[in-house]
Amino acid sequence: MKSVYIHVPFCESKCPYCAFSSAVKKTADEETYLKALEAEIAARSPLARGNAISTLYIGGGTPTALSPSAWLGLISIIKGAFRLAPDAEVTAEANPSTLSPRHVGLWRGFVNRVSIGVQSFNDAELAFLGRVHDTRQAEEAALLCADAGFKTSFDLMFGLPGQTLRGWGENLRRAAELSPDHISAYQLTIEPGTLFADLPLSGALTDGYGHYRFAQWFLPRKGYGQYEVASFSKPGEESRHNLNYWADGEYLGLGPSAWSHIGASRSKNAPDLAEYARMMASGKSASVYEENLARAPNARQAAVLALRTKNGIVWRSFKERHGKTLKDEIEEKLARFPKSLVINDGTAVRLTPAGFRVANKIWEEII
Ligand code: SF4
């Protein structure tokens, strides 16, 4: 196990579309969180079995909602428990509203990649999304990170109500001008349990098919190749942490709501900070859910994860891991799609760019 994820469960405010596990931080929360996280890391870091960690991802929530002094504590806990490989990819997620020069100063020599929640370069769109930053802050955050020598990734969102193709194109153009190493483009969806789910919004969303297709056309012309359904990068700047996840690799997840995949098991920590802290204080595991990956539904999920990437399902390793029967079943189901969407060269099966545009329909066939 060489990949570690750490979840920071705080945000400055809750975005109305967000289904991630996070809450607005109260005064005592940081200390509670760090104490519980330290206990979990002490208990579970031996699962790394002495391996040098090759990817560490600190996500959330909003890691930059942690104060610089909490970051000092977090870095010291991580360094005390894990050995990072010399070329380890260490990513921190950042929001333009909370990222400060002090964070950047503390990260030097530890973090080397910053994923910035830009979402849009249009202030009206940012206001609709309930973001607490504006376009100017997003640009400043990008420049701050780039000047400090960090690799950067931008998250962008399309399919907002009233968002025209021209408006989306302008967002992409401004993103490319800032020259991040990586861009993730997500369609706005209304998730159950979010504030948007209580509003009559679903009919107002823009059909994102054309927007997505435009990103697939525009970003490669700016030097960003598509390597996953929602991910584009400059050559060699793919997210190694996420590639391991999509390849169904092992990872250790720490913090409230974090998922782990170790051996044949996938488990999830308690999402609520108070419950997570209680479990850690009483010496229990923080896990509240566990499933066995050897079962067929999980193998199908692994197939879908693999089809998210341009590498697709590599038949040899899939067969070794999940058996010939399942491999044959999936191969037969995917053979029903035209070659314009799905290509099987006998070694691997993968989606074409047109296949990525209808990926949900293809995945449904497997699941
Ligand atoms: S900042 Fe990110 S994690 Fe926090 S509420 Fe907004 S979308 Fe969710």
CSV table of C-alpha atoms and ligand atoms in Angstrom, one decimal:
chain,number,residue,atom,x,y,z
A,1,MET,CA,0.0,0.0,0.0
A,2,LYS,CA,1.7,3.2,-1.2
A,3,SER,CA,-1.2,5.7,-1.4
A,4,VAL,CA,-2.6,7.6,1.5
A,5,TYR,CA,-5.7,9.9,1.5
A,6,ILE,CA,-6.3,12.3,4.4
A,7,HIS,CA,-9.8,13.9,4.7
A,8,VAL,CA,-10.1,17.4,6.2
A,9,PRO,CA,-13.8,17.8,7.2
A,10,PHE,CA,-14.1,21.6,7.3
A,11,CYS,CA,-15.3,24.2,4.9
A,12,GLU,CA,-15.7,28.0,5.2
A,13,SER,CA,-19.4,27.6,4.2
A,14,LYS,CA,-21.4,24.8,2.7
A,15,CYS,CA,-21.8,25.0,-1.1
A,16,PRO,CA,-25.5,24.3,-2.1
A,17,TYR,CA,-24.5,21.6,-4.6
A,18,CYS,CA,-22.0,19.7,-2.5
A,19,ALA,CA,-22.6,16.2,-1.3
A,20,PHE,CA,-19.1,15.7,0.2
A,21,SER,CA,-18.7,15.2,3.9
A,22,SER,CA,-17.8,18.5,5.4
A,23,ALA,CA,-19.1,21.2,7.8
A,24,VAL,CA,-18.4,24.7,8.8
A,25,LYS,CA,-15.6,24.7,11.4
A,26,LYS,CA,-16.2,25.7,15.0
A,27,THR,CA,-13.6,26.9,17.3
A,28,ALA,CA,-12.8,23.7,19.1
A,29,ASP,CA,-13.0,21.5,16.0
A,30,GLU,CA,-9.5,21.8,14.7
A,31,GLU,CA,-8.0,20.4,18.0
A,32,THR,CA,-10.5,17.6,18.2
A,33,TYR,CA,-9.8,16.7,14.5
A,34,LEU,CA,-6.0,16.7,14.8
A,35,LYS,CA,-6.1,14.7,18.0
A,36,ALA,CA,-8.4,12.0,16.6
A,37,LEU,CA,-6.5,11.9,13.3
A,38,GLU,CA,-3.2,11.5,15.1
A,39,ALA,CA,-4.6,8.5,17.0
A,40,GLU,CA,-5.9,7.0,13.7
A,41,ILE,CA,-2.6,7.5,12.0
A,42,ALA,CA,-0.7,5.9,14.9
A,43,ALA,CA,-3.1,2.9,14.7
A,44,ARG,CA,-3.2,2.4,11.0
A,45,SER,CA,0.1,3.7,9.5
A,46,PRO,CA,1.7,0.3,10.1
A,47,LEU,CA,-0.7,-0.9,7.3
A,48,ALA,CA,1.7,0.9,4.9
A,49,ARG,CA,4.0,-2.1,5.8
A,50,GLY,CA,7.1,0.1,5.7
A,51,ASN,CA,6.5,1.1,2.1
A,52,ALA,CA,7.6,4.5,1.0
A,53,ILE,CA,4.4,6.4,0.2
A,54,SER,CA,4.3,7.4,-3.5
A,55,THR,CA,1.1,9.4,-3.4
A,56,LEU,CA,-0.4,11.4,-0.6
A,57,TYR,CA,-3.6,13.4,-1.2
A,58,ILE,CA,-5.0,15.8,1.4
A,59,GLY,CA,-8.5,16.6,0.4
A,60,GLY,CA,-11.9,17.5,1.8
A,61,GLY,CA,-13.8,19.5,2.6
A,62,THR,CA,-11.3,22.3,2.3
A,63,PRO,CA,-7.8,21.6,3.6
A,64,THR,CA,-7.1,25.4,3.4
A,65,ALA,CA,-9.9,25.9,6.0
A,66,LEU,CA,-7.3,24.5,8.4
A,67,SER,CA,-5.3,27.3,10.1
A,68,PRO,CA,-1.6,27.5,9.3
A,69,SER,CA,-0.8,26.3,12.9
A,70,ALA,CA,-3.1,23.3,12.4
A,71,TRP,CA,-1.2,22.6,9.1
A,72,LEU,CA,2.1,22.7,11.0
A,73,GLY,CA,0.7,20.0,13.3
A,74,LEU,CA,-0.7,17.9,10.4
A,75,ILE,CA,2.6,18.0,8.5
A,76,SER,CA,4.5,16.9,11.6
A,77,ILE,CA,2.1,14.0,12.3
A,78,ILE,CA,2.3,12.8,8.7
A,79,LYS,CA,6.1,13.0,8.6
A,80,GLY,CA,6.4,11.2,11.9
A,81,ALA,CA,4.3,8.3,10.7
A,82,PHE,CA,5.0,7.8,7.1
A,83,ARG,CA,8.1,7.6,4.9
A,84,LEU,CA,7.5,9.5,1.7
A,85,ALA,CA,9.2,8.4,-1.5
A,86,PRO,CA,11.7,11.0,-2.8
A,87,ASP,CA,9.4,11.5,-5.9
A,88,ALA,CA,6.2,11.2,-4.0
A,89,GLU,CA,3.2,13.2,-5.4
A,90,VAL,CA,1.8,15.2,-2.5
A,91,THR,CA,-1.4,17.0,-3.3
A,92,ALA,CA,-3.4,19.5,-1.2
A,93,GLU,CA,-6.8,20.8,-2.2
A,94,ALA,CA,-7.2,24.5,-1.8
A,95,ASN,CA,-10.0,27.0,-2.1
A,96,PRO,CA,-9.2,30.5,-3.4
A,97,SER,CA,-11.0,32.1,-0.5
A,98,THR,CA,-8.9,30.5,2.3
A,99,LEU,CA,-5.6,29.8,0.6
A,100,SER,CA,-3.0,32.2,2.1
A,101,PRO,CA,0.7,32.9,1.6
A,102,ARG,CA,1.2,31.3,5.0
A,103,HIS,CA,-0.2,28.0,3.8
A,104,VAL,CA,2.0,28.2,0.7
A,105,GLY,CA,5.0,28.9,2.9
A,106,LEU,CA,4.3,26.0,5.1
A,107,TRP,CA,3.8,23.6,2.2
A,108,ARG,CA,7.2,24.3,0.6
A,109,GLY,CA,9.3,21.1,0.7
A,110,PHE,CA,6.2,19.0,1.5
A,111,VAL,CA,3.3,19.6,-0.9
A,112,ASN,CA,4.2,19.7,-4.6
A,113,ARG,CA,0.8,19.8,-6.2
A,114,VAL,CA,-2.2,22.0,-5.4
A,115,SER,CA,-5.7,21.3,-6.6
A,116,ILE,CA,-7.6,24.5,-6.7
A,117,GLY,CA,-11.4,24.7,-6.5
A,118,VAL,CA,-11.8,27.4,-9.2
A,119,GLN,CA,-15.2,26.1,-10.6
A,120,SER,CA,-15.7,29.1,-12.8
A,121,PHE,CA,-14.1,32.4,-14.1
A,122,ASN,CA,-17.5,34.1,-14.1
A,123,ASP,CA,-18.5,35.9,-10.9
A,124,ALA,CA,-22.3,35.4,-11.5
A,125,GLU,CA,-21.7,31.6,-11.9
A,126,LEU,CA,-19.6,31.6,-8.7
A,127,ALA,CA,-22.4,33.4,-6.8
A,128,PHE,CA,-25.0,30.9,-8.1
A,129,LEU,CA,-22.8,28.0,-6.9
A,130,GLY,CA,-22.6,29.6,-3.5
A,131,ARG,CA,-18.8,29.9,-3.7
A,132,VAL,CA,-17.3,32.4,-1.3
A,133,HIS,CA,-14.5,33.5,-3.7
A,134,ASP,CA,-14.6,35.5,-6.9
A,135,THR,CA,-12.7,35.3,-10.1
A,136,ARG,CA,-9.9,37.7,-9.0
A,137,GLN,CA,-9.2,35.5,-5.9
A,138,ALA,CA,-9.2,32.3,-8.1
A,139,GLU,CA,-6.6,33.9,-10.4
A,140,GLU,CA,-4.5,35.1,-7.4
A,141,ALA,CA,-4.6,31.6,-5.8
A,142,ALA,CA,-3.4,30.1,-9.1
A,143,LEU,CA,-0.5,32.6,-9.4
A,144,LEU,CA,0.5,32.2,-5.8
A,145,CYS,CA,0.8,28.5,-6.2
A,146,ALA,CA,2.6,28.6,-9.5
A,147,ASP,CA,5.0,31.3,-8.3
A,148,ALA,CA,5.8,29.0,-5.3
A,149,GLY,CA,6.7,26.2,-7.8
A,150,PHE,CA,3.8,23.9,-7.1
A,151,LYS,CA,2.1,22.0,-9.9
A,152,THR,CA,-1.5,23.1,-10.1
A,153,SER,CA,-4.9,21.6,-11.1
A,154,PHE,CA,-8.1,23.5,-11.6
A,155,ASP,CA,-11.6,22.1,-10.9
A,156,LEU,CA,-14.2,23.6,-13.4
A,157,MET,CA,-17.9,23.1,-13.6
A,158,PHE,CA,-20.2,23.1,-16.5
A,159,GLY,CA,-24.0,22.7,-17.2
A,160,LEU,CA,-25.0,25.6,-14.9
A,161,PRO,CA,-28.5,27.1,-15.5
A,162,GLY,CA,-28.2,29.5,-18.4
A,163,GLN,CA,-24.5,28.7,-19.1
A,164,THR,CA,-24.0,29.1,-22.8
A,165,LEU,CA,-21.3,27.3,-24.8
A,166,ARG,CA,-19.7,30.7,-25.3
A,167,GLY,CA,-19.6,31.3,-21.6
A,168,TRP,CA,-18.2,27.8,-20.9
A,169,GLY,CA,-15.6,28.4,-23.6
A,170,GLU,CA,-14.6,31.6,-21.9
A,171,ASN,CA,-14.0,29.7,-18.7
A,172,LEU,CA,-11.8,27.2,-20.4
A,173,ARG,CA,-9.9,29.9,-22.3
A,174,ARG,CA,-9.1,31.8,-19.0
A,175,ALA,CA,-8.1,28.5,-17.3
A,176,ALA,CA,-5.7,27.6,-20.2
A,177,GLU,CA,-4.2,31.2,-20.1
A,178,LEU,CA,-3.2,30.5,-16.5
A,179,SER,CA,-1.5,27.3,-17.7
A,180,PRO,CA,-2.2,24.9,-14.8
A,181,ASP,CA,-0.7,21.4,-15.2
A,182,HIS,CA,-4.1,19.7,-14.9
A,183,ILE,CA,-7.8,20.5,-15.4
A,184,SER,CA,-10.8,18.6,-14.1
A,185,ALA,CA,-14.1,19.4,-15.7
A,186,TYR,CA,-17.3,18.3,-14.0
A,187,GLN,CA,-20.9,18.6,-14.9
A,188,LEU,CA,-23.2,20.2,-12.2
A,189,THR,CA,-25.6,17.5,-11.0
A,190,ILE,CA,-28.2,17.8,-8.2
A,191,GLU,CA,-27.3,15.3,-5.5
A,192,PRO,CA,-29.8,14.1,-2.9
A,193,GLY,CA,-29.3,15.7,0.5
A,194,THR,CA,-27.8,18.9,-0.9
A,195,LEU,CA,-29.4,22.4,-0.6
A,196,PHE,CA,-29.9,22.5,-4.4
A,197,ALA,CA,-32.0,19.2,-4.1
A,198,ASP,CA,-34.6,21.2,-2.2
A,199,LEU,CA,-35.0,23.8,-5.0
A,200,PRO,CA,-36.8,23.3,-8.3
A,201,LEU,CA,-33.6,23.3,-10.3
A,202,SER,CA,-33.3,20.1,-12.2
A,203,GLY,CA,-35.2,21.4,-15.2
A,204,ALA,CA,-33.1,24.6,-15.2
A,205,LEU,CA,-29.8,22.8,-15.6
A,206,THR,CA,-28.1,23.2,-19.0
A,207,ASP,CA,-27.7,20.0,-21.0
A,208,GLY,CA,-23.9,19.6,-20.7
A,209,TYR,CA,-23.3,17.3,-23.6
A,210,GLY,CA,-22.2,20.1,-25.9
A,211,HIS,CA,-20.1,21.7,-23.2
A,212,TYR,CA,-18.3,18.5,-22.5
A,213,ARG,CA,-17.7,17.9,-26.2
A,214,PHE,CA,-16.3,21.4,-26.5
A,215,ALA,CA,-13.9,20.8,-23.6
A,216,GLN,CA,-12.7,17.6,-25.4
A,217,TRP,CA,-12.1,19.6,-28.5
A,218,PHE,CA,-10.6,22.8,-26.9
A,219,LEU,CA,-8.3,21.4,-24.2
A,220,PRO,CA,-6.2,19.1,-26.3
A,221,ARG,CA,-5.5,22.1,-28.6
A,222,LYS,CA,-4.1,23.9,-25.6
A,223,GLY,CA,-1.9,21.0,-24.6
A,224,TYR,CA,-4.2,19.1,-22.3
A,225,GLY,CA,-4.8,15.5,-23.2
A,226,GLN,CA,-7.9,13.7,-21.8
A,227,TYR,CA,-6.8,10.7,-19.7
A,228,GLU,CA,-10.0,10.2,-17.8
A,229,VAL,CA,-13.7,11.0,-18.2
A,230,ALA,CA,-13.4,14.3,-16.3
A,231,SER,CA,-9.6,14.8,-16.3
A,232,PHE,CA,-7.2,16.6,-18.7
A,233,SER,CA,-3.5,17.1,-18.2
A,234,LYS,CA,-0.3,18.3,-19.8
A,235,PRO,CA,1.9,15.4,-20.8
A,236,GLY,CA,3.1,13.5,-17.7
A,237,GLU,CA,1.0,15.6,-15.3
A,238,GLU,CA,-1.8,13.1,-14.7
A,239,SER,CA,-2.9,12.7,-11.1
A,240,ARG,CA,-0.9,9.6,-10.0
A,241,HIS,CA,-3.1,9.4,-6.8
A,242,ASN,CA,-6.3,9.2,-8.8
A,243,LEU,CA,-4.8,6.8,-11.4
A,244,ASN,CA,-4.1,4.4,-8.6
A,245,TYR,CA,-7.7,4.7,-7.4
A,246,TRP,CA,-9.1,4.1,-10.9
A,247,ALA,CA,-6.8,1.1,-11.3
A,248,ASP,CA,-8.5,-0.3,-8.2
A,249,GLY,CA,-5.2,-0.1,-6.3
A,250,GLU,CA,-4.8,-0.1,-2.6
A,251,TYR,CA,-5.0,3.1,-0.5
A,252,LEU,CA,-5.3,4.0,3.1
A,253,GLY,CA,-7.9,6.6,3.9
A,254,LEU,CA,-7.7,8.6,7.2
A,255,GLY,CA,-10.0,11.1,8.8
A,256,PRO,CA,-13.8,11.3,8.9
A,257,SER,CA,-15.6,9.7,6.0
A,258,ALA,CA,-12.4,8.5,4.3
A,259,TRP,CA,-12.5,5.3,2.3
A,260,SER,CA,-9.7,2.7,2.4
A,261,HIS,CA,-9.0,-0.2,0.0
A,262,ILE,CA,-6.6,-2.7,1.5
A,263,GLY,CA,-6.3,-6.3,0.3
A,264,ALA,CA,-9.8,-7.6,-0.4
A,265,SER,CA,-11.6,-5.1,1.7
A,266,ARG,CA,-13.0,-1.6,1.1
A,267,SER,CA,-14.1,0.3,4.2
A,268,LYS,CA,-15.4,3.7,5.2
A,269,ASN,CA,-14.8,5.8,8.3
A,270,ALA,CA,-17.5,7.5,10.4
A,271,PRO,CA,-18.4,10.7,8.5
A,272,ASP,CA,-19.3,12.8,11.5
A,273,LEU,CA,-16.4,14.4,13.2
A,274,ALA,CA,-17.8,14.0,16.8
A,275,GLU,CA,-18.5,10.3,16.2
A,276,TYR,CA,-15.1,9.8,14.5
A,277,ALA,CA,-13.4,11.5,17.5
A,278,ARG,CA,-15.4,9.4,20.0
A,279,MET,CA,-14.4,6.2,18.2
A,280,MET,CA,-10.7,7.1,18.2
A,281,ALA,CA,-10.8,8.2,21.8
A,282,SER,CA,-12.2,4.9,22.9
A,283,GLY,CA,-9.5,3.0,21.0
A,284,LYS,CA,-11.9,1.6,18.4
A,285,SER,CA,-11.5,1.5,14.7
A,286,ALA,CA,-13.2,4.5,13.0
A,287,SER,CA,-14.7,2.2,10.3
A,288,VAL,CA,-18.5,2.1,10.1
A,289,TYR,CA,-18.8,0.1,6.8
A,290,GLU,CA,-16.8,-2.7,5.2
A,291,GLU,CA,-17.3,-4.7,2.0
A,292,ASN,CA,-15.5,-7.6,0.4
A,293,LEU,CA,-14.0,-6.8,-2.9
A,294,ALA,CA,-13.8,-10.4,-4.0
A,295,ARG,CA,-17.5,-10.4,-4.8
A,296,ALA,CA,-18.8,-10.0,-8.4
A,297,PRO,CA,-20.5,-6.5,-7.8
A,298,ASN,CA,-17.2,-5.1,-6.7
A,299,ALA,CA,-15.4,-6.6,-9.7
A,300,ARG,CA,-17.9,-4.9,-11.9
A,301,GLN,CA,-17.2,-1.6,-10.1
A,302,ALA,CA,-13.5,-2.2,-10.7
A,303,ALA,CA,-14.3,-2.6,-14.4
A,304,VAL,CA,-16.2,0.7,-14.4
A,305,LEU,CA,-13.4,2.5,-12.6
A,306,ALA,CA,-10.9,1.2,-15.2
A,307,LEU,CA,-13.2,2.3,-18.1
A,308,ARG,CA,-13.1,5.9,-16.7
A,309,THR,CA,-9.5,6.1,-17.9
A,310,LYS,CA,-8.0,6.0,-21.4
A,311,ASN,CA,-6.1,2.9,-20.4
A,312,GLY,CA,-9.4,1.0,-20.0
A,313,ILE,CA,-9.6,-2.6,-18.6
A,314,VAL,CA,-6.4,-4.5,-19.2
A,315,TRP,CA,-7.7,-8.0,-19.7
A,316,ARG,CA,-4.8,-10.0,-18.3
A,317,SER,CA,-4.7,-8.3,-14.9
A,318,PHE,CA,-8.5,-8.2,-14.7
A,319,LYS,CA,-8.8,-11.9,-15.4
A,320,GLU,CA,-6.1,-12.7,-12.8
A,321,ARG,CA,-7.9,-10.7,-10.2
A,322,HIS,CA,-11.5,-11.4,-10.9
A,323,GLY,CA,-11.7,-14.6,-12.9
A,324,LYS,CA,-12.3,-15.6,-16.5
A,325,THR,CA,-16.1,-15.9,-16.2
A,326,LEU,CA,-16.6,-12.2,-15.3
A,327,LYS,CA,-14.0,-11.1,-17.8
A,328,ASP,CA,-15.9,-13.0,-20.6
A,329,GLU,CA,-19.2,-11.5,-19.4
A,330,ILE,CA,-18.0,-7.9,-19.5
A,331,GLU,CA,-16.2,-8.4,-22.8
A,332,GLU,CA,-19.4,-9.7,-24.3
A,333,LYS,CA,-21.5,-6.8,-23.0
A,334,LEU,CA,-19.1,-4.2,-24.2
A,335,ALA,CA,-19.0,-5.9,-27.7
A,336,ARG,CA,-22.6,-4.7,-28.1
A,337,PHE,CA,-21.4,-1.1,-28.5
A,338,PRO,CA,-20.0,0.2,-31.8
A,339,LYS,CA,-16.3,0.7,-32.4
A,340,SER,CA,-16.9,4.5,-32.4
A,341,LEU,CA,-17.6,4.2,-28.7
A,342,VAL,CA,-15.7,1.2,-27.4
A,343,ILE,CA,-12.4,-0.3,-28.7
A,344,ASN,CA,-11.3,-3.8,-27.7
A,345,ASP,CA,-7.9,-4.7,-29.1
A,346,GLY,CA,-7.7,-8.0,-27.3
A,347,THR,CA,-5.2,-6.7,-24.7
A,348,ALA,CA,-7.4,-4.0,-23.3
A,349,VAL,CA,-10.8,-2.5,-23.8
A,350,ARG,CA,-11.3,1.3,-23.6
A,351,LEU,CA,-13.7,4.0,-24.4
A,352,THR,CA,-13.1,6.4,-27.2
A,353,PRO,CA,-13.6,10.2,-26.7
A,354,ALA,CA,-17.1,9.7,-28.1
A,355,GLY,CA,-17.6,6.8,-25.7
A,356,PHE,CA,-16.6,9.1,-22.8
A,357,ARG,CA,-19.5,11.4,-23.8
A,358,VAL,CA,-22.0,8.5,-23.2
A,359,ALA,CA,-20.0,6.8,-20.5
A,360,ASN,CA,-22.9,6.5,-18.1
A,361,LYS,CA,-24.9,4.4,-20.5
A,362,ILE,CA,-21.9,2.1,-21.1
A,363,TRP,CA,-21.3,1.7,-17.4
A,364,GLU,CA,-24.9,0.9,-16.8
A,365,GLU,CA,-24.6,-2.1,-19.1
A,366,ILE,CA,-21.8,-3.6,-16.9
A,367,ILE,CA,-23.2,-2.8,-13.4
B,1,SF4,S1,-15.8,24.0,-0.7
B,1,SF4,FE1,-15.8,22.0,-1.7
B,1,SF4,S2,-16.1,20.5,-0.1
B,1,SF4,FE2,-16.6,22.5,0.8
B,1,SF4,S3,-18.8,22.7,0.6
B,1,SF4,FE3,-17.9,23.6,-1.2
B,1,SF4,S4,-17.8,22.0,-2.8
B,1,SF4,FE4,-18.1,21.0,-0.8
